[in-house]
Amino acid sequence: MNANFLQTPIDYLKGVGPNRADLLKKELGIHTFQDLLNLFPNRYLDRTQYYKIAQLQQTNAEVQIIGKITHIKTVEQKRGKRLVATFVDETGSMELVWFRGQKWIRENLKINVPYVIFGKTNFFNDTFSMPHPEMELLETHEKSIRSAMQPVYPSTEKLTNSGITNRVINSLMQQLFIESKNAFSESLSKTILNELKLVSKKEALFNIHFPKSHAHLARAQYRLKFEELFYIQLQLIRKNLIHKSKIKGYTFEKIGHNFNTFFSEHLPFNLTEAQKRVIKEIRNDLGSNAQMNRLLQGDVGSGKTIVALMSMLIALDNGFQACLMAPTEILSVQHYQGLTKLCKKLNTSIELLTGSTKTSKRREIHKKLENGELNILIGTHALLEDKVKFKNLGLAIVDEQHRFGVAQRSKLWHKNEYPPHVLVMTATPIPRTLAMSVYGDLDISVIDELPPGRKDIKTVHRFDSNRLKVFRFIKDEISKGRQVYIVYPLIQESETMDYKDLMDGYESIVREFPPHGPGPNYQVSIVHGQMKPADKDYEMSRFVNGETQIMVATTVIEVGVNVPNASVMVIESAERFGLSQLHQLRGRVGRGAEQSYCILMTGHKLSADAKTRLETMVRTSDGFEIAEVDLKLRGPGDIMGTQQSGVLNLRIADIVKDSEILKIARSYASQTLKADPNLSSEENIPLKEAYSQLVKYRNIWNYIS
Ligand code: ADP
Ligand code: MG
């Protein structure tokens, strides 16, 4: 079948006039034969099974039954007549009911002749009934060649109202298969088909629309899912390869004084194996002549900062500048302080630029950036201002925690003549499956190991009714010299209410933990979004310095603060937080040598999803596992970080449910391109053809909404 046939406008299919064509285009996006062919059923009516009347359940599902009509009567009622037939099999009896077309039915139905009926059942007055059943004489039924699994296609109200029912779509599909003689060309290579034992394209298309059995359908679905995911991966990986061959970057050949001195003399600890591996991956990228575009995933506390620093030192060794951008002021300051300390013995110049940098300082930074005196610039989005001009930016690192601003990344590109290498660090573990599909064109490094000696954080779920016990526990911890976070939700839609909750909470905490009077006394800090930055910083610094024992806060503390002495994280109304947020918050404790705790407080009324979230938090601290659960609960569309980069809009595969197929598809796509980057071998002719069709008619960006 040549591809042109499938590009025929849908108007030319027998049975489709201008009106229908119009509706199909508007309602289902079907413009061509190809589009119709790719309209896969949502589900199938299972006509492979026959039920006995005694087996019927009150599920309102479609069932198929063999039996006879014993008699028919008309029942008068206020709102008109209905026709009721008694239908029996050897196990019992039920009713068939018609409200319309009664005359015709009465004249045509045969008494005491076996029928096959099909439809949904109702249960009323101890009797099952089936309104307007589909009926066929058993004799005809047995002869019919119609497929046993009947497809139900996606539809819209407008289509149904305009007479384009499922039956019509079905017959159009049949027409398409007749006209094409089912001669659809294969789009996968022989090797792939053989190795994975996939059914042919023809067979798959036929059985997705007209399955002969469950087994046939399953094989068809598997093949089509594989194909869909395979071609997405092929496009993503190819894009990445093209990027590498086309977008040249500075080659950092040298590993020089800065890196070596730091590595041999100033490393404050031994690197974990994961850190070493990731640094090697980054070194390889920087040493090649392609621009690096890498995502570094590592759970909270996994030690991404040192990796960032060592990468920047490589840039410096090659005579380039580097920058590190963080999402908040607090975090930028912390990075600045941490990195300055680490580099104290090196001869590097590091500056901090944020929204609150004074004008004079700002001017000085601008100048030193442009003349190259400044090596490393750390800061917030202030780095992106037009006035900030680097002499030669070689590496841009974005510590985005859970924000993933593609646009921001690309903006940094324009800071100098050639694009700098880009490393994006994220603490939100993006499930592997999702990362593979959405960020397939980025290289991904993962730090999947925490530095040694970290104690697992003990996580428990407590109901509000146990609050007094929790307070007692907090007092014990404070008496041992520890500090405590108490976090309240801040959800934008109801900010004022959240604010009130926070203030009420704060007051009750201060009452429970009084600043003076008999018994032990306490100091409580409070930080929330409505405070002035200066006040926030003041409160924060009191906690950091250990002047206060308790920090009451909204989720503003989520990113940034590092207080190793804090060992208890209490999360109020924990059921209102998303999993990734809970995980981020928990990451604020467990940074010191002491055993840490996370206490999730909730009321008794919990939704099923909330229960799952809480159970997951209690069960595991593996960020990737948590992210997978999050993906299952919320679907790919809601996962942090994916909003801006788009979510796959798949026709048949499901990123969550079909993650196994996705892995296989990815590995095949990458093997294929490795062996034959331009798909020019004989073997890969089908791939090349399908691929060029795809790029021509359905580019990857069509998948990404
Ligand atoms: P994150 O990945 O969350 O940015 P950081 O880079 O802030 O993590 O590291 C968290 C803490 O762990 C820091 O105090 C850091 O000094 C420490 N750390 C990082 N790597 C190691 C290591 N290999 N051994 C011991 N401590 C480490
Ligand atoms: Mg960090």
PDB file of N, CA and C in Angstrom, residues 128-216:
ATOM      1  N   PHE A 128     -34.516  -9.178  36.381  1.00  0.00           N
ATOM      2  CA  PHE A 128     -33.637  -8.484  35.439  1.00  0.00           C
ATOM      3  C   PHE A 128     -34.423  -8.129  34.189  1.00  0.00           C
ATOM      4  N   SER A 129     -34.143  -6.971  33.637  1.00  0.00           N
ATOM      5  CA  SER A 129     -34.767  -6.630  32.367  1.00  0.00           C
ATOM      6  C   SER A 129     -33.727  -5.995  31.464  1.00  0.00           C
ATOM      7  N   MET A 130     -33.975  -6.086  30.157  1.00  0.00           N
ATOM      8  CA  MET A 130     -33.047  -5.510  29.202  1.00  0.00           C
ATOM      9  C   MET A 130     -33.837  -4.622  28.248  1.00  0.00           C
ATOM     10  N   PRO A 131     -33.642  -3.301  28.341  1.00  0.00           N
ATOM     11  CA  PRO A 131     -34.370  -2.423  27.427  1.00  0.00           C
ATOM     12  C   PRO A 131     -33.734  -2.432  26.040  1.00  0.00           C
ATOM     13  N   HIS A 132     -34.568  -2.422  25.045  1.00  0.00           N
ATOM     14  CA  HIS A 132     -34.125  -2.380  23.640  1.00  0.00           C
ATOM     15  C   HIS A 132     -32.915  -3.245  23.357  1.00  0.00           C
ATOM     16  N   PRO A 133     -33.061  -4.560  23.544  1.00  0.00           N
ATOM     17  CA  PRO A 133     -31.906  -5.431  23.297  1.00  0.00           C
ATOM     18  C   PRO A 133     -31.567  -5.503  21.805  1.00  0.00           C
ATOM     19  N   GLU A 134     -30.299  -5.750  21.528  1.00  0.00           N
ATOM     20  CA  GLU A 134     -29.959  -6.151  20.164  1.00  0.00           C
ATOM     21  C   GLU A 134     -30.314  -7.626  20.083  1.00  0.00           C
ATOM     22  N   MET A 135     -31.015  -8.007  19.015  1.00  0.00           N
ATOM     23  CA  MET A 135     -31.460  -9.405  18.936  1.00  0.00           C
ATOM     24  C   MET A 135     -31.115 -10.012  17.600  1.00  0.00           C
ATOM     25  N   GLU A 136     -30.833 -11.284  17.654  1.00  0.00           N
ATOM     26  CA  GLU A 136     -30.528 -12.001  16.427  1.00  0.00           C
ATOM     27  C   GLU A 136     -30.957 -13.444  16.642  1.00  0.00           C
ATOM     28  N   LEU A 137     -31.514 -14.050  15.609  1.00  0.00           N
ATOM     29  CA  LEU A 137     -31.863 -15.462  15.756  1.00  0.00           C
ATOM     30  C   LEU A 137     -30.569 -16.245  15.956  1.00  0.00           C
ATOM     31  N   LEU A 138     -30.604 -17.217  16.829  1.00  0.00           N
ATOM     32  CA  LEU A 138     -29.402 -17.994  17.114  1.00  0.00           C
ATOM     33  C   LEU A 138     -28.826 -18.578  15.822  1.00  0.00           C
ATOM     34  N   GLU A 139     -29.738 -19.034  14.959  1.00  0.00           N
ATOM     35  CA  GLU A 139     -29.317 -19.647  13.704  1.00  0.00           C
ATOM     36  C   GLU A 139     -28.473 -18.659  12.876  1.00  0.00           C
ATOM     37  N   THR A 140     -28.974 -17.435  12.714  1.00  0.00           N
ATOM     38  CA  THR A 140     -28.248 -16.411  11.959  1.00  0.00           C
ATOM     39  C   THR A 140     -26.944 -16.069  12.664  1.00  0.00           C
ATOM     40  N   HIS A 141     -27.046 -15.931  13.967  1.00  0.00           N
ATOM     41  CA  HIS A 141     -25.902 -15.565  14.790  1.00  0.00           C
ATOM     42  C   HIS A 141     -24.745 -16.536  14.558  1.00  0.00           C
ATOM     43  N   GLU A 142     -25.074 -17.816  14.527  1.00  0.00           N
ATOM     44  CA  GLU A 142     -24.026 -18.820  14.383  1.00  0.00           C
ATOM     45  C   GLU A 142     -23.369 -18.760  13.022  1.00  0.00           C
ATOM     46  N   LYS A 143     -24.124 -18.296  12.030  1.00  0.00           N
ATOM     47  CA  LYS A 143     -23.565 -18.229  10.677  1.00  0.00           C
ATOM     48  C   LYS A 143     -22.769 -16.948  10.454  1.00  0.00           C
ATOM     49  N   SER A 144     -23.041 -15.936  11.250  1.00  0.00           N
ATOM     50  CA  SER A 144     -22.452 -14.634  10.936  1.00  0.00           C
ATOM     51  C   SER A 144     -20.948 -14.654  11.178  1.00  0.00           C
ATOM     52  N   ILE A 145     -20.237 -13.884  10.353  1.00  0.00           N
ATOM     53  CA  ILE A 145     -18.779 -13.875  10.451  1.00  0.00           C
ATOM     54  C   ILE A 145     -18.299 -12.645  11.219  1.00  0.00           C
ATOM     55  N   ARG A 146     -19.260 -11.889  11.682  1.00  0.00           N
ATOM     56  CA  ARG A 146     -18.910 -10.659  12.369  1.00  0.00           C
ATOM     57  C   ARG A 146     -17.994 -10.955  13.554  1.00  0.00           C
ATOM     58  N   SER A 147     -17.089 -10.042  13.819  1.00  0.00           N
ATOM     59  CA  SER A 147     -16.123 -10.323  14.871  1.00  0.00           C
ATOM     60  C   SER A 147     -16.824 -10.357  16.218  1.00  0.00           C
ATOM     61  N   ALA A 148     -16.268 -11.158  17.085  1.00  0.00           N
ATOM     62  CA  ALA A 148     -16.927 -11.388  18.357  1.00  0.00           C
ATOM     63  C   ALA A 148     -16.711 -10.245  19.338  1.00  0.00           C
ATOM     64  N   MET A 149     -15.639  -9.479  19.107  1.00  0.00           N
ATOM     65  CA  MET A 149     -15.388  -8.350  19.999  1.00  0.00           C
ATOM     66  C   MET A 149     -15.754  -7.105  19.217  1.00  0.00           C
ATOM     67  N   GLN A 150     -16.763  -6.407  19.654  1.00  0.00           N
ATOM     68  CA  GLN A 150     -17.184  -5.261  18.867  1.00  0.00           C
ATOM     69  C   GLN A 150     -16.556  -3.971  19.351  1.00  0.00           C
ATOM     70  N   PRO A 151     -15.885  -3.264  18.436  1.00  0.00           N
ATOM     71  CA  PRO A 151     -15.176  -2.051  18.839  1.00  0.00           C
ATOM     72  C   PRO A 151     -16.140  -0.922  19.191  1.00  0.00           C
ATOM     73  N   VAL A 152     -15.777  -0.166  20.196  1.00  0.00           N
ATOM     74  CA  VAL A 152     -16.500   1.055  20.511  1.00  0.00           C
ATOM     75  C   VAL A 152     -15.522   2.203  20.302  1.00  0.00           C
ATOM     76  N   TYR A 153     -15.844   3.071  19.341  1.00  0.00           N
ATOM     77  CA  TYR A 153     -14.909   4.128  18.961  1.00  0.00           C
ATOM     78  C   TYR A 153     -15.123   5.398  19.783  1.00  0.00           C
ATOM     79  N   PRO A 154     -14.080   6.197  19.885  1.00  0.00           N
ATOM     80  CA  PRO A 154     -14.270   7.497  20.524  1.00  0.00           C
ATOM     81  C   PRO A 154     -15.330   8.263  19.748  1.00  0.00           C
ATOM     82  N   SER A 155     -16.143   9.020  20.447  1.00  0.00           N
ATOM     83  CA  SER A 155     -17.190   9.762  19.753  1.00  0.00           C
ATOM     84  C   SER A 155     -17.473  11.053  20.501  1.00  0.00           C
ATOM     85  N   THR A 156     -18.331  11.857  19.929  1.00  0.00           N
ATOM     86  CA  THR A 156     -18.758  13.062  20.631  1.00  0.00           C
ATOM     87  C   THR A 156     -20.271  13.145  20.511  1.00  0.00           C
ATOM     88  N   GLU A 157     -20.866  13.952  21.354  1.00  0.00           N
ATOM     89  CA  GLU A 157     -22.309  14.089  21.339  1.00  0.00           C
ATOM     90  C   GLU A 157     -22.776  14.570  19.966  1.00  0.00           C
ATOM     91  N   LYS A 158     -22.020  15.504  19.424  1.00  0.00           N
ATOM     92  CA  LYS A 158     -22.401  16.081  18.143  1.00  0.00           C
ATOM     93  C   LYS A 158     -22.428  15.023  17.038  1.00  0.00           C
ATOM     94  N   LEU A 159     -21.435  14.143  17.083  1.00  0.00           N
ATOM     95  CA  LEU A 159     -21.386  13.079  16.080  1.00  0.00           C
ATOM     96  C   LEU A 159     -22.596  12.171  16.196  1.00  0.00           C
ATOM     97  N   THR A 160     -22.868  11.729  17.407  1.00  0.00           N
ATOM     98  CA  THR A 160     -23.988  10.832  17.617  1.00  0.00           C
ATOM     99  C   THR A 160     -25.287  11.496  17.194  1.00  0.00           C
ATOM    100  N   ASN A 161     -25.445  12.759  17.588  1.00  0.00           N
ATOM    101  CA  ASN A 161     -26.669  13.473  17.232  1.00  0.00           C
ATOM    102  C   ASN A 161     -26.810  13.657  15.727  1.00  0.00           C
ATOM    103  N   SER A 162     -25.691  13.707  15.031  1.00  0.00           N
ATOM    104  CA  SER A 162     -25.757  13.882  13.586  1.00  0.00           C
ATOM    105  C   SER A 162     -25.807  12.541  12.868  1.00  0.00           C
ATOM    106  N   GLY A 163     -26.020  11.489  13.630  1.00  0.00           N
ATOM    107  CA  GLY A 163     -26.208  10.186  13.006  1.00  0.00           C
ATOM    108  C   GLY A 163     -24.926   9.428  12.739  1.00  0.00           C
ATOM    109  N   ILE A 164     -23.799  10.007  13.105  1.00  0.00           N
ATOM    110  CA  ILE A 164     -22.558   9.242  12.945  1.00  0.00           C
ATOM    111  C   ILE A 164     -22.349   8.437  14.223  1.00  0.00           C
ATOM    112  N   THR A 165     -23.073   7.332  14.272  1.00  0.00           N
ATOM    113  CA  THR A 165     -23.032   6.490  15.460  1.00  0.00           C
ATOM    114  C   THR A 165     -21.828   5.571  15.377  1.00  0.00           C
ATOM    115  N   ASN A 166     -21.658   4.803  16.433  1.00  0.00           N
ATOM    116  CA  ASN A 166     -20.573   3.846  16.453  1.00  0.00           C
ATOM    117  C   ASN A 166     -20.698   2.878  15.276  1.00  0.00           C
ATOM    118  N   ARG A 167     -21.962   2.512  14.996  1.00  0.00           N
ATOM    119  CA  ARG A 167     -22.210   1.590  13.898  1.00  0.00           C
ATOM    120  C   ARG A 167     -21.723   2.182  12.573  1.00  0.00           C
ATOM    121  N   VAL A 168     -21.939   3.478  12.396  1.00  0.00           N
ATOM    122  CA  VAL A 168     -21.522   4.143  11.154  1.00  0.00           C
ATOM    123  C   VAL A 168     -19.991   4.151  11.045  1.00  0.00           C
ATOM    124  N   ILE A 169     -19.350   4.525  12.132  1.00  0.00           N
ATOM    125  CA  ILE A 169     -17.882   4.537  12.120  1.00  0.00           C
ATOM    126  C   ILE A 169     -17.362   3.153  11.793  1.00  0.00           C
ATOM    127  N   ASN A 170     -18.014   2.168  12.411  1.00  0.00           N
ATOM    128  CA  ASN A 170     -17.665   0.793  12.164  1.00  0.00           C
ATOM    129  C   ASN A 170     -17.737   0.439  10.688  1.00  0.00           C
ATOM    130  N   SER A 171     -18.817   0.876  10.060  1.00  0.00           N
ATOM    131  CA  SER A 171     -18.970   0.504   8.658  1.00  0.00           C
ATOM    132  C   SER A 171     -18.004   1.307   7.777  1.00  0.00           C
ATOM    133  N   LEU A 172     -17.680   2.546   8.191  1.00  0.00           N
ATOM    134  CA  LEU A 172     -16.665   3.301   7.440  1.00  0.00           C
ATOM    135  C   LEU A 172     -15.316   2.591   7.530  1.00  0.00           C
ATOM    136  N   MET A 173     -15.051   2.080   8.699  1.00  0.00           N
ATOM    137  CA  MET A 173     -13.788   1.386   8.893  1.00  0.00           C
ATOM    138  C   MET A 173     -13.735   0.151   8.005  1.00  0.00           C
ATOM    139  N   GLN A 174     -14.858  -0.564   7.964  1.00  0.00           N
ATOM    140  CA  GLN A 174     -14.910  -1.739   7.086  1.00  0.00           C
ATOM    141  C   GLN A 174     -14.671  -1.329   5.646  1.00  0.00           C
ATOM    142  N   GLN A 175     -15.310  -0.231   5.259  1.00  0.00           N
ATOM    143  CA  GLN A 175     -15.152   0.275   3.896  1.00  0.00           C
ATOM    144  C   GLN A 175     -13.673   0.578   3.606  1.00  0.00           C
ATOM    145  N   LEU A 176     -13.027   1.192   4.582  1.00  0.00           N
ATOM    146  CA  LEU A 176     -11.611   1.526   4.414  1.00  0.00           C
ATOM    147  C   LEU A 176     -10.772   0.264   4.209  1.00  0.00           C
ATOM    148  N   PHE A 177     -11.109  -0.753   4.970  1.00  0.00           N
ATOM    149  CA  PHE A 177     -10.351  -2.003   4.829  1.00  0.00           C
ATOM    150  C   PHE A 177     -10.632  -2.663   3.484  1.00  0.00           C
ATOM    151  N   ILE A 178     -11.867  -2.535   3.020  1.00  0.00           N
ATOM    152  CA  ILE A 178     -12.183  -3.108   1.706  1.00  0.00           C
ATOM    153  C   ILE A 178     -11.401  -2.368   0.625  1.00  0.00           C
ATOM    154  N   GLU A 179     -11.432  -1.034   0.664  1.00  0.00           N
ATOM    155  CA  GLU A 179     -10.773  -0.253  -0.377  1.00  0.00           C
ATOM    156  C   GLU A 179      -9.258  -0.444  -0.341  1.00  0.00           C
ATOM    157  N   SER A 180      -8.735  -0.617   0.846  1.00  0.00           N
ATOM    158  CA  SER A 180      -7.269  -0.757   0.933  1.00  0.00           C
ATOM    159  C   SER A 180      -6.844  -2.198   0.722  1.00  0.00           C
ATOM    160  N   LYS A 181      -7.788  -3.081   0.681  1.00  0.00           N
ATOM    161  CA  LYS A 181      -7.532  -4.525   0.598  1.00  0.00           C
ATOM    162  C   LYS A 181      -6.583  -4.955   1.721  1.00  0.00           C
ATOM    163  N   ASN A 182      -6.627  -4.253   2.800  1.00  0.00           N
ATOM    164  CA  ASN A 182      -5.777  -4.555   3.962  1.00  0.00           C
ATOM    165  C   ASN A 182      -4.307  -4.699   3.572  1.00  0.00           C
ATOM    166  N   ALA A 183      -3.891  -3.884   2.604  1.00  0.00           N
ATOM    167  CA  ALA A 183      -2.503  -3.986   2.139  1.00  0.00           C
ATOM    168  C   ALA A 183      -1.638  -2.923   2.795  1.00  0.00           C
ATOM    169  N   PHE A 184      -1.672  -2.874   4.093  1.00  0.00           N
ATOM    170  CA  PHE A 184      -0.908  -1.829   4.779  1.00  0.00           C
ATOM    171  C   PHE A 184       0.553  -2.243   4.885  1.00  0.00           C
ATOM    172  N   SER A 185       1.435  -1.327   4.548  1.00  0.00           N
ATOM    173  CA  SER A 185       2.827  -1.744   4.516  1.00  0.00           C
ATOM    174  C   SER A 185       3.408  -1.818   5.923  1.00  0.00           C
ATOM    175  N   GLU A 186       4.359  -2.690   6.047  1.00  0.00           N
ATOM    176  CA  GLU A 186       4.999  -2.930   7.338  1.00  0.00           C
ATOM    177  C   GLU A 186       5.829  -1.710   7.730  1.00  0.00           C
ATOM    178  N   SER A 187       5.800  -1.359   9.000  1.00  0.00           N
ATOM    179  CA  SER A 187       6.574  -0.190   9.409  1.00  0.00           C
ATOM    180  C   SER A 187       7.646  -0.519  10.438  1.00  0.00           C
ATOM    181  N   LEU A 188       7.846  -1.801  10.697  1.00  0.00           N
ATOM    182  CA  LEU A 188       8.947  -2.171  11.587  1.00  0.00           C
ATOM    183  C   LEU A 188       9.881  -3.112  10.826  1.00  0.00           C
ATOM    184  N   SER A 189      11.114  -3.182  11.263  1.00  0.00           N
ATOM    185  CA  SER A 189      12.066  -4.035  10.555  1.00  0.00           C
ATOM    186  C   SER A 189      11.841  -5.500  10.919  1.00  0.00           C
ATOM    187  N   LYS A 190      12.350  -6.368  10.045  1.00  0.00           N
ATOM    188  CA  LYS A 190      12.194  -7.820  10.284  1.00  0.00           C
ATOM    189  C   LYS A 190      12.825  -8.223  11.606  1.00  0.00           C
ATOM    190  N   THR A 191      13.992  -7.651  11.851  1.00  0.00           N
ATOM    191  CA  THR A 191      14.689  -8.009  13.085  1.00  0.00           C
ATOM    192  C   THR A 191      13.809  -7.725  14.297  1.00  0.00           C
ATOM    193  N   ILE A 192      13.264  -6.530  14.335  1.00  0.00           N
ATOM    194  CA  ILE A 192      12.442  -6.173  15.488  1.00  0.00           C
ATOM    195  C   ILE A 192      11.224  -7.093  15.569  1.00  0.00           C
ATOM    196  N   LEU A 193      10.565  -7.306  14.434  1.00  0.00           N
ATOM    197  CA  LEU A 193       9.381  -8.168  14.431  1.00  0.00           C
ATOM    198  C   LEU A 193       9.726  -9.562  14.946  1.00  0.00           C
ATOM    199  N   ASN A 194      10.850 -10.081  14.453  1.00  0.00           N
ATOM    200  CA  ASN A 194      11.219 -11.440  14.851  1.00  0.00           C
ATOM    201  C   ASN A 194      11.644 -11.518  16.304  1.00  0.00           C
ATOM    202  N   GLU A 195      12.527 -10.597  16.681  1.00  0.00           N
ATOM    203  CA  GLU A 195      13.050 -10.686  18.037  1.00  0.00           C
ATOM    204  C   GLU A 195      11.959 -10.506  19.089  1.00  0.00           C
ATOM    205  N   LEU A 196      11.030  -9.624  18.807  1.00  0.00           N
ATOM    206  CA  LEU A 196       9.985  -9.372  19.799  1.00  0.00           C
ATOM    207  C   LEU A 196       8.717 -10.175  19.517  1.00  0.00           C
ATOM    208  N   LYS A 197       8.774 -10.992  18.471  1.00  0.00           N
ATOM    209  CA  LYS A 197       7.620 -11.812  18.083  1.00  0.00           C
ATOM    210  C   LYS A 197       6.358 -10.960  17.946  1.00  0.00           C
ATOM    211  N   LEU A 198       6.501  -9.878  17.202  1.00  0.00           N
ATOM    212  CA  LEU A 198       5.355  -8.987  17.016  1.00  0.00           C
ATOM    213  C   LEU A 198       4.546  -9.432  15.807  1.00  0.00           C
ATOM    214  N   VAL A 199       3.257  -9.178  15.857  1.00  0.00           N
ATOM    215  CA  VAL A 199       2.443  -9.480  14.683  1.00  0.00           C
ATOM    216  C   VAL A 199       2.688  -8.393  13.634  1.00  0.00           C
ATOM    217  N   SER A 200       2.386  -8.713  12.386  1.00  0.00           N
ATOM    218  CA  SER A 200       2.638  -7.756  11.306  1.00  0.00           C
ATOM    219  C   SER A 200       1.704  -6.552  11.448  1.00  0.00           C
ATOM    220  N   LYS A 201       2.061  -5.505  10.735  1.00  0.00           N
ATOM    221  CA  LYS A 201       1.252  -4.289  10.765  1.00  0.00           C
ATOM    222  C   LYS A 201      -0.183  -4.588  10.303  1.00  0.00           C
ATOM    223  N   LYS A 202      -0.270  -5.335   9.201  1.00  0.00           N
ATOM    224  CA  LYS A 202      -1.592  -5.687   8.655  1.00  0.00           C
ATOM    225  C   LYS A 202      -2.453  -6.368   9.699  1.00  0.00           C
ATOM    226  N   GLU A 203      -1.843  -7.391  10.288  1.00  0.00           N
ATOM    227  CA  GLU A 203      -2.602  -8.177  11.246  1.00  0.00           C
ATOM    228  C   GLU A 203      -2.993  -7.316  12.450  1.00  0.00           C
ATOM    229  N   ALA A 204      -2.084  -6.471  12.860  1.00  0.00           N
ATOM    230  CA  ALA A 204      -2.358  -5.629  14.028  1.00  0.00           C
ATOM    231  C   ALA A 204      -3.498  -4.658  13.735  1.00  0.00           C
ATOM    232  N   LEU A 205      -3.437  -4.020  12.580  1.00  0.00           N
ATOM    233  CA  LEU A 205      -4.488  -3.052  12.254  1.00  0.00           C
ATOM    234  C   LEU A 205      -5.841  -3.738  12.128  1.00  0.00           C
ATOM    235  N   PHE A 206      -5.821  -4.904  11.484  1.00  0.00           N
ATOM    236  CA  PHE A 206      -7.089  -5.607  11.332  1.00  0.00           C
ATOM    237  C   PHE A 206      -7.666  -5.960  12.696  1.00  0.00           C
ATOM    238  N   ASN A 207      -6.824  -6.490  13.551  1.00  0.00           N
ATOM    239  CA  ASN A 207      -7.337  -6.973  14.837  1.00  0.00           C
ATOM    240  C   ASN A 207      -7.601  -5.885  15.867  1.00  0.00           C
ATOM    241  N   ILE A 208      -7.050  -4.716  15.636  1.00  0.00           N
ATOM    242  CA  ILE A 208      -7.394  -3.645  16.565  1.00  0.00           C
ATOM    243  C   ILE A 208      -8.814  -3.172  16.248  1.00  0.00           C
ATOM    244  N   HIS A 209      -9.193  -3.251  14.965  1.00  0.00           N
ATOM    245  CA  HIS A 209     -10.536  -2.820  14.581  1.00  0.00           C
ATOM    246  C   HIS A 209     -11.556  -3.958  14.579  1.00  0.00           C
ATOM    247  N   PHE A 210     -11.090  -5.134  14.208  1.00  0.00           N
ATOM    248  CA  PHE A 210     -12.017  -6.277  14.133  1.00  0.00           C
ATOM    249  C   PHE A 210     -11.397  -7.484  14.804  1.00  0.00           C
ATOM    250  N   PRO A 211     -11.223  -7.433  16.107  1.00  0.00           N
ATOM    251  CA  PRO A 211     -10.492  -8.530  16.757  1.00  0.00           C
ATOM    252  C   PRO A 211     -11.241  -9.854  16.649  1.00  0.00           C
ATOM    253  N   LYS A 212     -10.481 -10.880  16.343  1.00  0.00           N
ATOM    254  CA  LYS A 212     -11.113 -12.194  16.245  1.00  0.00           C
ATOM    255  C   LYS A 212     -11.258 -12.814  17.628  1.00  0.00           C
ATOM    256  N   SER A 213     -10.388 -12.447  18.545  1.00  0.00           N
ATOM    257  CA  SER A 213     -10.469 -13.008  19.899  1.00  0.00           C
ATOM    258  C   SER A 213      -9.688 -12.101  20.840  1.00  0.00           C
ATOM    259  N   HIS A 214      -9.782 -12.390  22.114  1.00  0.00           N
ATOM    260  CA  HIS A 214      -9.007 -11.626  23.093  1.00  0.00           C
ATOM    261  C   HIS A 214      -7.521 -11.715  22.795  1.00  0.00           C
ATOM    262  N   ALA A 215      -7.089 -12.921  22.443  1.00  0.00           N
ATOM    263  CA  ALA A 215      -5.660 -13.119  22.197  1.00  0.00           C
ATOM    264  C   ALA A 215      -5.205 -12.306  20.987  1.00  0.00           C
ATOM    265  N   HIS A 216      -6.016 -12.329  19.932  1.00  0.00           N
ATOM    266  CA  HIS A 216      -5.666 -11.534  18.749  1.00  0.00           C
ATOM    267  C   HIS A 216      -5.582 -10.057  19.101  1.00  0.00           C
TER     268      HIS A 216
END
